[in-house]
XYZ file of C-alpha atoms in Angstrom:
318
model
C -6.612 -6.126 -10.299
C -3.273 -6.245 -12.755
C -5.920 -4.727 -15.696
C -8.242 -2.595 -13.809
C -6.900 0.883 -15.508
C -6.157 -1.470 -18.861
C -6.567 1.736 -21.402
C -5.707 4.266 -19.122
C -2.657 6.609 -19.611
C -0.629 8.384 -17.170
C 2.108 10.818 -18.070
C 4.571 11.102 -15.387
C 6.918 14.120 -14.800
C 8.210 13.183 -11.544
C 12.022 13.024 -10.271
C 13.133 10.567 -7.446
C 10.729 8.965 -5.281
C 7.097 9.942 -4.110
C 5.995 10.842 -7.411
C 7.334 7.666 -9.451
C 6.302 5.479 -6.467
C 2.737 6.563 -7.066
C 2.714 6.140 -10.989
C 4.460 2.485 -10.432
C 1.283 1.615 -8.587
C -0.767 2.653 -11.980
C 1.137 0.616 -13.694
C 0.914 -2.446 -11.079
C -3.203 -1.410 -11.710
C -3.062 -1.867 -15.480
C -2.224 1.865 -16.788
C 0.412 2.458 -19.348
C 2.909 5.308 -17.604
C 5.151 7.339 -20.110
C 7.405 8.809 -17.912
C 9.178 11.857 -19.318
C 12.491 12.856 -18.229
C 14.967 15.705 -18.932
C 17.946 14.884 -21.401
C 20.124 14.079 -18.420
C 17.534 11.530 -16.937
C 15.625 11.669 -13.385
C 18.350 12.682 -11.109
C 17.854 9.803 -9.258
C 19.274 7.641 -11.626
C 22.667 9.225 -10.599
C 21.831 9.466 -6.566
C 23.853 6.064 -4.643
C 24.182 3.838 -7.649
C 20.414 4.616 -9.428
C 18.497 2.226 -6.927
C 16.184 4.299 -5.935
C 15.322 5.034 -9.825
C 15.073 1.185 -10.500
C 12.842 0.725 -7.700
C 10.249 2.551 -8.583
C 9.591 2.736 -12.330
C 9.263 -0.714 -13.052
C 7.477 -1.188 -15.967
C 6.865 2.565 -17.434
C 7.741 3.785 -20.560
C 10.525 6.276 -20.107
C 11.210 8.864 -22.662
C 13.475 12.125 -22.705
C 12.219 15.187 -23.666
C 13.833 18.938 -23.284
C 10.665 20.599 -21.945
C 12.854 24.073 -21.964
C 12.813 23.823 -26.313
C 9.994 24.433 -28.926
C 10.132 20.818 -30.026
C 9.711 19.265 -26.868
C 7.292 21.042 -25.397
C 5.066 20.424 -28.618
C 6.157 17.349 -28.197
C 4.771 17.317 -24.703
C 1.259 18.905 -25.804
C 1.095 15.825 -28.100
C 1.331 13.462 -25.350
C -1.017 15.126 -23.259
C -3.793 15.166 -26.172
C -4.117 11.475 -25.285
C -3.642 11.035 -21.750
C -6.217 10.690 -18.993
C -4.124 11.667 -16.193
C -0.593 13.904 -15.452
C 1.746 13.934 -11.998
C 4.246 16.214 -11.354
C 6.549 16.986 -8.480
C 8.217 20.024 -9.513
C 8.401 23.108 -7.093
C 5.716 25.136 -7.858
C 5.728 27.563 -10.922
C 7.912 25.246 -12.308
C 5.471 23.735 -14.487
C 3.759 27.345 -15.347
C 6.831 28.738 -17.014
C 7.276 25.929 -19.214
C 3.595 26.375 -20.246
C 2.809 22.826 -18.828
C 0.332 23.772 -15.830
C -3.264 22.829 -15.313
C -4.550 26.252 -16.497
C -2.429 25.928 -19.617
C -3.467 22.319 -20.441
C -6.966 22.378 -19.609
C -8.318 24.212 -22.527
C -6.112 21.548 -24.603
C -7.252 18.435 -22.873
C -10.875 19.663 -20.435
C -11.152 15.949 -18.976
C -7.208 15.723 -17.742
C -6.679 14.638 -14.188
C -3.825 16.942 -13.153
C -1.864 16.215 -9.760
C 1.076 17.938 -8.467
C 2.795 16.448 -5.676
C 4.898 18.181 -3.486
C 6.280 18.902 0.293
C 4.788 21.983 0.956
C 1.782 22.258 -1.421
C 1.602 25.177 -4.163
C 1.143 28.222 -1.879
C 1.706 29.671 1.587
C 4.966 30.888 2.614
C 6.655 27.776 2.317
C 5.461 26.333 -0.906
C 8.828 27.138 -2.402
C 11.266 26.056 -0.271
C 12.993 22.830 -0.359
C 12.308 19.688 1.310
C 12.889 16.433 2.041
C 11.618 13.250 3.822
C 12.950 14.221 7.413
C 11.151 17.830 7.518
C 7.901 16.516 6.389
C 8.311 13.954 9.636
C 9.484 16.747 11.541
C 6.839 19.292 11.039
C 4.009 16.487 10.827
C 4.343 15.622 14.026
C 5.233 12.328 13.197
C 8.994 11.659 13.715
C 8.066 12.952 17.843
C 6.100 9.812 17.594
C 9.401 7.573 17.288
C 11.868 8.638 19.978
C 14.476 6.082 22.079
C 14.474 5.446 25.693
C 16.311 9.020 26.157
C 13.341 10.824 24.290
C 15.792 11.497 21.226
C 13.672 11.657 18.001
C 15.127 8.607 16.070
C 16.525 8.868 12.370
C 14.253 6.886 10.121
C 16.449 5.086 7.435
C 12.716 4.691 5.562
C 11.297 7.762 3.739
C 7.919 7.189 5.052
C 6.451 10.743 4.158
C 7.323 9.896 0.399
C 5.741 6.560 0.397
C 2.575 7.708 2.213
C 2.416 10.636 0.091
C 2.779 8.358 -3.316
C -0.343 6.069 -2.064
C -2.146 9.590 -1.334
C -1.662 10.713 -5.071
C -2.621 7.592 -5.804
C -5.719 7.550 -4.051
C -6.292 10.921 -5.535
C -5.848 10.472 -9.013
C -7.726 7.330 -8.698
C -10.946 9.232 -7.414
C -10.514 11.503 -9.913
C -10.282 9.156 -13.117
C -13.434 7.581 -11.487
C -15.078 11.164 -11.533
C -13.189 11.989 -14.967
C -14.988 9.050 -16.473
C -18.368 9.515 -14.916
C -18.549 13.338 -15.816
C -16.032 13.997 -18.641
C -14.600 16.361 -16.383
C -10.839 16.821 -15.259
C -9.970 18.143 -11.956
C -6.679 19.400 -10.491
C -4.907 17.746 -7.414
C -2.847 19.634 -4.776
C -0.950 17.309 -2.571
C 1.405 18.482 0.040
C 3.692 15.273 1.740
C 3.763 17.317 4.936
C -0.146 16.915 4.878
C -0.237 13.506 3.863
C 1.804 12.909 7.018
C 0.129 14.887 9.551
C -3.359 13.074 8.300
C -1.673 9.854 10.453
C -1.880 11.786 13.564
C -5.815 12.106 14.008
C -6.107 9.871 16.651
C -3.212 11.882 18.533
C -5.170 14.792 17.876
C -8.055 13.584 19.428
C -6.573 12.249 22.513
C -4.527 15.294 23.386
C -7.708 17.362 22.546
C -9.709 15.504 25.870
C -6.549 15.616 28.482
C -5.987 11.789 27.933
C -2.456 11.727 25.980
C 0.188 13.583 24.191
C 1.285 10.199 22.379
C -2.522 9.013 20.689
C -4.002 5.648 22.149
C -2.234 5.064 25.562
C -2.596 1.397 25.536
C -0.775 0.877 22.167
C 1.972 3.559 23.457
C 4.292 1.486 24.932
C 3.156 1.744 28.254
C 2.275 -1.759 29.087
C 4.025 -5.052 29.641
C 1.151 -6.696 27.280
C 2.104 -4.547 24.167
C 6.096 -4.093 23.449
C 8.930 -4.567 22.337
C 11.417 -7.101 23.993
C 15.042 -8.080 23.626
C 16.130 -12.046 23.050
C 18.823 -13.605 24.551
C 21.246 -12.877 21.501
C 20.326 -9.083 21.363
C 17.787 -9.353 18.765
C 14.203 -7.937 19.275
C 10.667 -9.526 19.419
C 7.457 -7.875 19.362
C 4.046 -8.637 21.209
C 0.856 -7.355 20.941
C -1.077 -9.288 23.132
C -3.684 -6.096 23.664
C -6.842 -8.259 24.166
C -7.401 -10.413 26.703
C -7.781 -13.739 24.922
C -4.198 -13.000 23.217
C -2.498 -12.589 26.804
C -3.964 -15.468 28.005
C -2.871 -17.457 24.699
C 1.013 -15.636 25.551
C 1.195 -16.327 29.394
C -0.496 -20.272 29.187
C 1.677 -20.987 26.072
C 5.365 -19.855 27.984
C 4.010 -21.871 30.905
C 3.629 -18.950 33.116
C 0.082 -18.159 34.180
C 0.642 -16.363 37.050
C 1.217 -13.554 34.435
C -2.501 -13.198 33.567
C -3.124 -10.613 35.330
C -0.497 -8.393 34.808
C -1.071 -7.671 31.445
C -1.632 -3.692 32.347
C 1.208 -3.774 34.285
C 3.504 -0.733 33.097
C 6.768 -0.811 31.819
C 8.882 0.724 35.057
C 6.888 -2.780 37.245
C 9.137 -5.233 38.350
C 6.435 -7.667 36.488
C 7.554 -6.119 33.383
C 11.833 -6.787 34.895
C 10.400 -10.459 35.352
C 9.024 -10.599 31.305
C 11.545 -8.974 30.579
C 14.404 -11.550 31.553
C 11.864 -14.453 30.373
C 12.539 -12.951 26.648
C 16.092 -12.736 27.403
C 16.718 -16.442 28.685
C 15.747 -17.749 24.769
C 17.501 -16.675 21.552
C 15.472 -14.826 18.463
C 15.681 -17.942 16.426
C 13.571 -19.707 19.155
C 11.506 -17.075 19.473
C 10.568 -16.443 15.975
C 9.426 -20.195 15.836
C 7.122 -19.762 18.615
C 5.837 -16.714 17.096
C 4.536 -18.982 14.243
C 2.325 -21.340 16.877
C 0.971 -19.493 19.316
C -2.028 -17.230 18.353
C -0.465 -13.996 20.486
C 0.160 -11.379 18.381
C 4.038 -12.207 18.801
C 6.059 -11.211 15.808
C 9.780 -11.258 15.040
C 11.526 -7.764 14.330
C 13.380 -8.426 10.894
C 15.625 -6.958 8.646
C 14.648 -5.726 5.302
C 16.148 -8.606 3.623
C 14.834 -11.430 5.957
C 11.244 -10.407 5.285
C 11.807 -12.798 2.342
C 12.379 -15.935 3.810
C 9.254 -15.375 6.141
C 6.264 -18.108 5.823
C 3.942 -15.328 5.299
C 6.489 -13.863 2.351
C 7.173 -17.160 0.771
C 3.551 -18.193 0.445
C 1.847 -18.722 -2.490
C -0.373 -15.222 -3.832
């Protein structure tokens, strides 16, 4: 798939990280990305050492324009003659006083895809107010899903509303090149990260809506002894997901402990769960993330970030 959008361009005015996550996934699809940036650069080149700048625009074309001057915005109206596709992620009216909108393009280019990402979308009472990663999981709904054993909301160190929203826009533009190419016509893309979030909680939605639960499927809600997470005997964590029968069965034979098979509904305040629960305790992470690797259970190690790369399933040949 590295040369599906092989002739397609995509002109990227996006700062930080939603909006340059989702162009770096054009690129990874075959589309050339000019990325424009102020004089100064993206901001983010400046935020904690520029990481979060170098990890998401690998392989665009970055070039700095002063969209405020004559020059570069006709320098801007150039570029846009010749692309098939525009992302932005200013706050909105940003992009209408420097002449740069969809209603100011359009007439200049009738076929561009036009997407502006943002928190809040571009109206309603809070279009205009700032955001970041932790409000959209806030107001979603989403960061009540992920509380500790106190029912404290915990602090994601992930920005998962920007990532989500970047594969949304994405998605988006994606449909809309495929339209763009079928019709000749452009179309214009408002994408709100809040939204993008709050489309993960449909399932919650639906349960809450017939009496059943406030947290979405009950059996995957940490409820049961058969689907958790449990401590090793070094104070590392291991996860199982032994939902179905067949993959308790595989867990409780495999540990030598078949008495357990029928306790796999068993909740999490049981003293079957206490006796699983010392079981995980009495071997070390190290001997547990071997098993995990033989026994069909749905038994996974929790990692760090950086170990994911020495995992079989990491190190394997794509």
């Amino acid at each position: 798939m590295k040369d599906a959008l092989k002739g397609v361009r995509i002109l990227d005015v996006t700062y930080y990280l939603p909006g340059p996550y989702a162009s770096m996934r054009l690129v990874d699809l075959g589309a050339e990305v000019i990325k424009i940036e102020p004089p100064e650069g993206d901001p983010a080149r400046y935020m904690s050492g520029g990481h979060v700048h170098q990890a998401n625009n690998r392989g665009k074309n970055i070039i700095r324009i002063d969209l405020k001057t004559t020059e570069g915005h006709m320098e801007m109206l150039e570029l846009v003659k010749s692309a098939d596709a525009l992302i932005e992620t200013f706050r909105p009216g940003v992009m209408k006083k420097l002449g740069l909108d969809y209603d100011s393009l359009k007439s200049l280019k009738p076929d561009l895809v036009y997407c502006s990402l943002s928190g809040y979308g571009q109206s309603g009472e809070m279009a205009r107010l700032g955001s970041h990663d932790l409000n959209y999981m806030a107001l979603s709904g989403a960061l009540d899903q992920l509380k500790d054993a106190s029912g404290r909301p915990i602090h994601p160190t992930n920005t998962f509303a920007d990532f989500t929203g970047g594969l949304m826009a994405t998605e988006q533009i994606l449909a809309a090149l495929l339209k763009k190419f079928r019709t000749g016509h452009g179309q214009y893309l408002d994408i709100a990260l809040v939204e993008v979030m709050a489309e993960f909680l449909g399932n919650h939605d639906r349960y809450h809506a017939v009496g059943i639960s406030e947290n979405g499927i009950p059996e995957i809600g940490g409820t049961r002894v058969s689907y958790a997470i449990y401590e090793t005997k070094d104070g590392r964590y291991i996860t199982l997901g032994a939902l179905e029968e067949k993959f308790w069965r595989n867990f409780c034979e495999f540990v030598g402990n078949p008495q357990w098979l029928e306790w796999g509904e068993k909740s999490l305040e049981s003293l079957e769960h206490q006796e699983i629960v010392n079981f995980f305790k009495s071997k070390d992470w190290c001997e547990w993330y071997q098993l995990s690797l033989q026994v069909d259970a749905c038994l996974a190690p929790v990692l760090t970030a950086h170990e994911r790369h020495e995992h079989p399933f990491f190190m394997r040949e794509k």
